[in-house]
Short mmCIF file of C-alpha atoms and ligand atoms in Angstrom, two decimals:
data_model
loop_
_atom_site.label_atom_id
_atom_site.label_comp_id
_atom_site.label_asym_id
_atom_site.label_seq_id
_atom_site.Cartn_x
_atom_site.Cartn_y
_atom_site.Cartn_z
CA UNK A 816 0.03 -0.11 0.07
CA UNK A 817 1.43 3.40 -0.89
CA UNK A 818 1.39 6.56 1.02
CA UNK A 819 -1.28 8.10 -1.38
CA UNK A 820 -3.62 5.30 -0.41
CA UNK A 821 -3.03 5.95 3.38
CA UNK A 822 -4.00 9.48 2.74
CA UNK A 823 -7.12 8.10 1.18
CA UNK A 824 -7.72 6.06 4.27
CA UNK A 825 -7.34 9.06 6.62
CA UNK A 826 -9.40 11.34 4.37
CA UNK A 827 -11.97 8.71 3.99
CA UNK A 828 -12.10 8.22 7.61
CA UNK A 829 -12.84 11.84 8.28
CA UNK A 830 -15.67 12.00 6.04
CA UNK A 831 -16.63 8.45 6.52
CA UNK A 832 -20.08 7.28 7.28
CA UNK A 833 -21.35 6.87 10.66
CA UNK A 834 -20.07 4.55 13.28
CA UNK A 835 -20.82 0.87 12.39
CA UNK A 836 -23.29 -0.73 14.69
CA UNK A 837 -21.74 -2.64 17.39
CA UNK A 838 -23.35 -4.09 20.48
CA UNK A 839 -20.81 -4.62 23.38
CA UNK A 840 -21.07 -7.95 24.75
CA UNK A 841 -18.80 -7.52 27.82
CA UNK A 842 -16.03 -4.94 28.73
CA UNK A 843 -14.11 -5.21 25.45
CA UNK A 844 -14.69 -1.61 24.54
CA UNK A 845 -13.10 -0.36 27.77
CA UNK A 846 -10.25 -3.10 27.52
CA UNK A 847 -9.51 -1.83 23.80
CA UNK A 848 -9.43 1.86 24.92
CA UNK A 849 -6.80 1.14 27.52
CA UNK A 850 -4.69 -1.06 25.35
CA UNK A 851 -4.72 1.66 22.71
CA UNK A 852 -3.78 4.27 25.35
CA UNK A 853 -0.86 2.15 26.55
CA UNK A 854 0.07 0.86 22.92
CA UNK A 855 -0.53 -2.66 23.83
CA UNK A 856 -1.28 -5.01 20.98
CA UNK A 857 -4.63 -6.96 21.11
CA UNK A 858 -5.40 -10.53 20.30
CA UNK A 859 -9.03 -11.27 19.57
CA UNK A 860 -9.87 -14.90 19.99
CA UNK A 861 -12.98 -16.70 18.85
CA UNK A 862 -14.85 -18.53 16.24
CA UNK A 863 -15.91 -17.03 12.98
CA UNK A 864 -18.86 -14.74 12.83
CA UNK A 865 -18.72 -13.55 16.41
CA UNK A 866 -18.24 -9.72 15.62
CA UNK A 867 -14.31 -9.47 15.97
CA UNK A 868 -13.89 -7.67 12.69
CA UNK A 869 -17.13 -5.54 13.39
CA UNK A 870 -15.53 -4.67 16.83
CA UNK A 871 -12.28 -3.35 15.43
CA UNK A 872 -14.16 -1.39 12.88
CA UNK A 873 -16.34 0.15 15.55
CA UNK A 874 -13.20 0.90 17.71
CA UNK A 875 -11.35 2.46 15.03
CA UNK A 876 -14.30 4.78 14.65
CA UNK A 877 -14.52 5.47 18.28
CA UNK A 878 -10.98 6.27 18.62
CA UNK A 879 -10.88 8.09 15.34
CA UNK A 880 -8.02 6.17 13.97
CA UNK A 881 -7.45 5.10 10.48
CA UNK A 882 -7.75 1.21 10.09
CA UNK A 883 -5.78 -0.88 7.80
CA UNK A 884 -6.97 -4.68 7.45
CA UNK A 885 -4.97 -7.47 6.15
CA UNK A 886 -6.88 -10.81 5.73
CA UNK A 887 -4.05 -13.41 6.34
CA UNK A 888 -3.99 -16.66 4.41
CA UNK A 889 -1.35 -19.41 3.85
CA UNK A 890 0.65 -17.22 1.45
CA UNK A 891 0.68 -14.14 3.51
CA UNK A 892 4.44 -13.34 4.10
CA UNK A 893 6.32 -10.54 5.88
CA UNK A 894 7.18 -9.16 2.52
CA UNK A 895 3.46 -8.66 1.99
CA UNK A 896 3.23 -6.62 5.21
CA UNK A 897 6.50 -4.86 5.13
CA UNK A 898 6.84 -3.90 1.38
CA UNK A 899 8.87 -4.55 -1.61
CA UNK A 900 10.68 -3.37 -4.47
CA UNK A 901 8.61 -3.04 -7.68
CA UNK A 902 9.58 -2.01 -11.26
CA UNK A 903 7.95 0.94 -12.74
CA UNK A 904 9.05 1.99 -16.14
CA UNK A 905 12.97 1.88 -15.94
CA UNK A 906 13.06 2.38 -12.28
CA UNK A 907 12.96 0.13 -9.28
CA UNK A 908 10.94 1.71 -6.46
CA UNK A 909 10.24 0.82 -2.84
CA UNK A 910 6.63 0.38 -1.98
CA UNK A 911 5.58 0.29 1.69
CA UNK A 912 3.41 -2.54 2.76
CA UNK A 913 0.41 -2.17 4.98
CA UNK A 914 2.27 -2.71 8.20
CA UNK A 915 4.99 -0.22 7.33
CA UNK A 916 2.27 2.29 6.32
CA UNK A 917 0.47 1.66 9.64
CA UNK A 918 3.64 2.07 11.57
CA UNK A 919 4.68 5.37 9.95
CA UNK A 920 1.25 6.96 9.62
CA UNK A 921 -0.01 5.76 12.92
CA UNK A 922 -2.96 3.55 12.10
CA UNK A 923 -4.54 0.40 13.63
CA UNK A 924 -3.32 -2.57 11.78
CA UNK A 925 -5.67 -5.57 11.87
CA UNK A 926 -4.11 -8.82 11.02
CA UNK A 927 -7.25 -11.03 10.52
CA UNK A 928 -6.59 -14.76 11.11
CA UNK A 929 -2.89 -14.38 12.02
CA UNK A 930 -2.36 -18.04 12.60
CA UNK A 931 -2.99 -18.57 8.86
CA UNK A 932 -0.06 -16.41 7.76
CA UNK A 933 3.58 -17.77 7.26
CA UNK A 934 5.82 -17.81 10.43
CA UNK A 935 7.93 -14.93 9.06
CA UNK A 936 4.89 -12.61 9.65
CA UNK A 937 5.13 -13.27 13.55
CA UNK A 938 8.78 -12.61 13.42
CA UNK A 939 8.18 -9.38 11.59
CA UNK A 940 5.83 -8.05 14.23
CA UNK A 941 8.15 -9.04 17.28
CA UNK A 942 9.93 -5.85 17.72
CA UNK A 943 6.58 -3.90 17.51
CA UNK A 944 4.88 -6.00 20.08
CA UNK A 945 7.47 -5.39 22.84
CA UNK A 946 9.02 -2.23 24.50
CA UNK A 947 10.97 -1.42 21.35
CA UNK A 948 7.91 -0.70 19.18
CA UNK A 949 10.06 -0.47 16.06
CA UNK A 950 10.03 -2.12 12.78
CA UNK A 951 13.10 -3.37 11.14
CA UNK A 952 12.94 -3.37 7.25
CA UNK A 953 15.76 -5.66 6.31
CA UNK A 954 15.50 -4.92 2.56
CA UNK A 955 16.26 -1.29 3.23
CA UNK A 956 18.50 -1.90 6.17
CA UNK A 957 16.54 0.64 8.26
CA UNK A 958 14.54 0.60 11.63
CA UNK A 959 11.41 2.58 11.79
CA UNK A 960 9.99 3.84 15.16
CA UNK A 961 6.31 3.24 15.44
CA UNK A 962 4.18 6.40 15.29
CA UNK A 963 2.61 7.15 18.77
CA UNK A 964 -0.98 6.13 17.25
CA UNK A 965 0.12 2.86 15.67
CA UNK A 966 -1.64 -0.16 17.24
CA UNK A 967 -1.57 -3.80 16.38
CA UNK A 968 -4.64 -5.87 16.59
CA UNK A 969 -4.89 -9.58 15.39
CA UNK A 970 -7.67 -12.24 15.36
CA UNK A 971 -7.48 -15.93 15.64
CA UNK A 972 -9.86 -18.70 15.69
CA UNK A 973 -8.80 -21.31 18.25
CA UNK A 974 -11.21 -23.94 17.32
CA UNK A 975 -10.44 -23.96 13.60
CA UNK A 976 -9.01 -26.97 12.06
CA UNK A 977 -7.74 -28.35 15.66
CA UNK A 978 -4.22 -29.00 16.03
CA UNK A 979 -3.15 -27.36 12.76
CA UNK A 980 -2.93 -23.62 12.82
CA UNK A 981 -2.06 -22.94 16.46
CA UNK A 982 -0.55 -19.87 17.70
CA UNK A 983 2.69 -20.26 19.66
CA UNK A 984 2.51 -19.52 23.30
CA UNK A 985 5.53 -17.12 22.90
CA UNK A 986 3.52 -15.33 20.28
CA UNK A 987 0.27 -15.21 22.24
CA UNK A 988 2.06 -13.79 25.37
CA UNK A 989 2.94 -10.71 23.40
CA UNK A 990 -0.81 -9.67 23.16
CA UNK A 991 -3.46 -8.66 25.50
CA UNK A 992 -6.14 -11.16 24.54
CA UNK A 993 -10.07 -10.94 24.34
CA UNK A 994 -12.35 -13.80 23.94
CA UNK A 995 -15.45 -13.58 21.64
CA UNK A 996 -18.22 -16.01 21.96
CA UNK A 997 -21.68 -16.28 20.62
CA UNK A 998 -23.74 -13.59 22.56
CA UNK A 999 -26.43 -14.65 25.02
CA UNK A 1000 -29.98 -15.13 23.40
CA UNK A 1001 -31.10 -11.75 24.49
CA UNK A 1002 -28.07 -9.87 23.01
CA UNK A 1003 -28.02 -11.95 19.88
CA UNK A 1004 -31.67 -11.23 19.15
CA UNK A 1005 -31.06 -7.55 19.54
CA UNK A 1006 -27.97 -7.67 17.18
CA UNK A 1007 -29.92 -9.65 14.57
CA UNK A 1008 -32.90 -7.19 14.70
CA UNK A 1009 -30.95 -4.05 15.00
CA UNK A 1010 -28.65 -5.08 12.07
CA UNK A 1011 -31.29 -6.00 9.74
CA UNK A 1012 -34.55 -4.33 10.88
CA UNK A 1013 -36.29 -7.87 11.15
CA UNK A 1014 -38.98 -7.92 13.83
CA UNK A 1015 -37.94 -9.17 17.42
CA UNK A 1016 -40.33 -12.03 17.41
CA UNK A 1017 -38.83 -13.67 14.16
CA UNK A 1018 -35.15 -12.54 15.26
CA UNK A 1019 -35.78 -14.54 18.50
CA UNK A 1020 -36.74 -17.60 16.41
CA UNK A 1021 -33.50 -17.31 14.38
CA UNK A 1022 -31.53 -17.09 17.64
CA UNK A 1023 -33.43 -20.07 19.00
CA UNK A 1024 -32.58 -22.07 16.01
CA UNK A 1025 -28.93 -21.14 16.36
CA UNK A 1026 -28.82 -22.13 19.91
CA UNK A 1027 -30.49 -25.52 19.11
CA UNK A 1028 -27.90 -26.45 16.40
CA UNK A 1029 -24.99 -24.99 18.62
CA UNK A 1030 -25.93 -27.55 21.36
CA UNK A 1031 -26.15 -30.48 18.84
CA UNK A 1032 -22.49 -31.24 19.27
CA UNK A 1033 -22.97 -35.00 18.14
CA UNK A 1034 -23.02 -33.83 14.75
CA UNK A 1035 -19.45 -33.10 14.73
CA UNK A 1036 -19.82 -29.89 12.73
CA UNK A 1037 -16.46 -28.02 12.32
CA UNK A 1038 -18.07 -24.74 12.73
CA UNK A 1039 -21.38 -24.11 14.00
CA UNK A 1040 -24.05 -21.24 13.39
CA UNK A 1041 -22.47 -17.91 13.74
CA UNK A 1042 -24.24 -14.57 14.18
CA UNK A 1043 -23.20 -13.74 10.78
CA UNK A 1044 -25.41 -16.61 9.36
CA UNK A 1045 -28.34 -15.46 11.42
CA UNK A 1046 -27.75 -11.89 9.99
CA UNK A 1047 -27.75 -13.23 6.61
CA UNK A 1048 -31.03 -15.23 7.06
CA UNK A 1049 -32.66 -12.27 8.73
CA UNK A 1050 -31.86 -10.21 5.81
CA UNK A 1051 -33.25 -12.65 3.23
CA UNK A 1052 -36.52 -13.00 5.18
CA UNK A 1053 -36.71 -9.19 5.34
CA UNK A 1054 -36.44 -8.92 1.54
CA UNK A 1055 -39.32 -11.25 1.19
CA UNK A 1056 -37.76 -14.66 0.80
CA UNK A 1057 -39.79 -17.33 2.74
CA UNK A 1058 -38.63 -17.83 6.26
CA UNK A 1059 -37.89 -21.53 5.91
CA UNK A 1060 -36.11 -21.24 2.76
CA UNK A 1061 -34.01 -18.34 4.24
CA UNK A 1062 -33.10 -20.45 7.15
CA UNK A 1063 -32.14 -23.53 4.85
CA UNK A 1064 -29.92 -21.53 2.46
CA UNK A 1065 -28.45 -19.09 4.87
CA UNK A 1066 -27.99 -21.28 7.95
CA UNK A 1067 -28.31 -25.09 7.25
CA UNK A 1068 -26.56 -25.38 3.74
CA UNK A 1069 -23.50 -23.48 4.73
CA UNK A 1070 -22.81 -25.65 7.74
CA UNK A 1071 -22.71 -29.03 6.10
CA UNK A 1072 -22.62 -30.98 2.77
CA UNK A 1073 -23.86 -34.18 4.35
CA UNK A 1074 -27.17 -34.96 2.85
CA UNK A 1075 -28.68 -36.69 5.90
CA UNK A 1076 -27.54 -33.98 8.16
CA UNK A 1077 -28.81 -31.21 6.11
CA UNK A 1078 -32.23 -33.02 5.96
CA UNK A 1079 -32.28 -33.36 9.72
CA UNK A 1080 -31.37 -29.89 10.31
CA UNK A 1081 -33.89 -28.67 7.96
CA UNK A 1082 -36.85 -30.53 9.51
CA UNK A 1083 -35.66 -29.29 12.82
CA UNK A 1084 -35.62 -25.70 11.71
CA UNK A 1085 -38.90 -25.96 9.89
CA UNK A 1086 -40.60 -26.87 13.15
CA UNK A 1087 -39.01 -23.74 14.93
CA UNK A 1088 -39.87 -20.97 12.44
N1 ADP B 2114 -21.69 -7.64 18.98
C1 ADP B 2114 -22.13 -7.30 17.66
N2 ADP B 2114 -22.68 -6.13 17.29
C2 ADP B 2114 -23.02 -6.04 16.10
N3 ADP B 2114 -23.01 -6.91 15.07
C3 ADP B 2114 -22.56 -8.15 15.45
C4 ADP B 2114 -22.00 -8.34 16.73
N4 ADP B 2114 -21.55 -9.67 16.60
C5 ADP B 2114 -21.75 -10.07 15.35
N5 ADP B 2114 -22.42 -9.25 14.61
C6 ADP B 2114 -22.81 -9.50 13.14
O1 ADP B 2114 -22.37 -10.58 12.69
C7 ADP B 2114 -21.66 -10.32 11.63
C8 ADP B 2114 -20.19 -11.15 11.55
O2 ADP B 2114 -19.27 -10.46 12.46
P1 ADP B 2114 -17.81 -10.38 12.15
O3 ADP B 2114 -17.31 -9.14 12.79
O4 ADP B 2114 -17.65 -10.44 10.68
O5 ADP B 2114 -17.18 -11.62 12.70
P2 ADP B 2114 -15.95 -12.32 12.85
O6 ADP B 2114 -14.85 -11.26 12.36
O7 ADP B 2114 -15.69 -12.54 14.27
O8 ADP B 2114 -15.61 -13.45 11.88
C9 ADP B 2114 -21.35 -8.87 11.40
O9 ADP B 2114 -21.38 -8.36 10.21
C10 ADP B 2114 -22.58 -8.22 12.22
O10 ADP B 2114 -23.65 -8.26 11.35
MG1 MG B 2115 -13.49 -11.39 10.69
#
């Protein structure tokens, strides 16, 4: 990401739309504020669809800080974060990566699904997550001191592909950590209704379905119903798609490819909405 793009980020933030809707579940807002004040990196732990990304977006708005998000995957390397030389015409020019941009300009850098990234990513952020608060750019042979407003946030899904993508204890201990879980039925009903405009009664039914399926641990689903799936179902219902069909396509089908389980879950949901 180039400097010009960062300016766009800062500019867009100034004029940006209203604060995204986020319903605090516990004391995460307070924790984040204090972490930001003390420049402590934060690790958001929790299954997919529990509001981690939304929370970071909300906090960036609350603190009036630019936010740069990197969705990590198996190929994400430290070069992608720090920067690289590119050839432009007859010249070779250096282009800062998102991490370098955030460090220099003072932005919140959100490394979504950090455990997915290559191990050198974790090495690259080491000196930023301790008292040094600096970034070493080996290709340029320079060290950059972090801007006072720089903050590192990472997310991590502990249940995902058990045993595979774990985060080493030595890495985890560099962060203040917050756990995200599925909200209580009351909170989740409010989230679904507020997010989509669906009536409370139907929103509650969707939440009941979710909790029923979440408790069916014997199905051995790798991931269970997230708030995101409920929000999707609620949007479809709201736009006029029949309720049962909405639940089938937004909640049941994304969860499993097993024909029998799909049928059993569909039958169960049909009884509940
Ligand atoms: N506490 C919350 N407040 C508002 N919306 C939420 C909350 N938790 C979940 N959501 C809804 O669920 C969707 C998925 O959340 P997201 O932040 O993308 O999850 P994650 O990053 O944990 O996978 C959001 O787009 C939003 O609609
Ligand atoms: Mg996310």
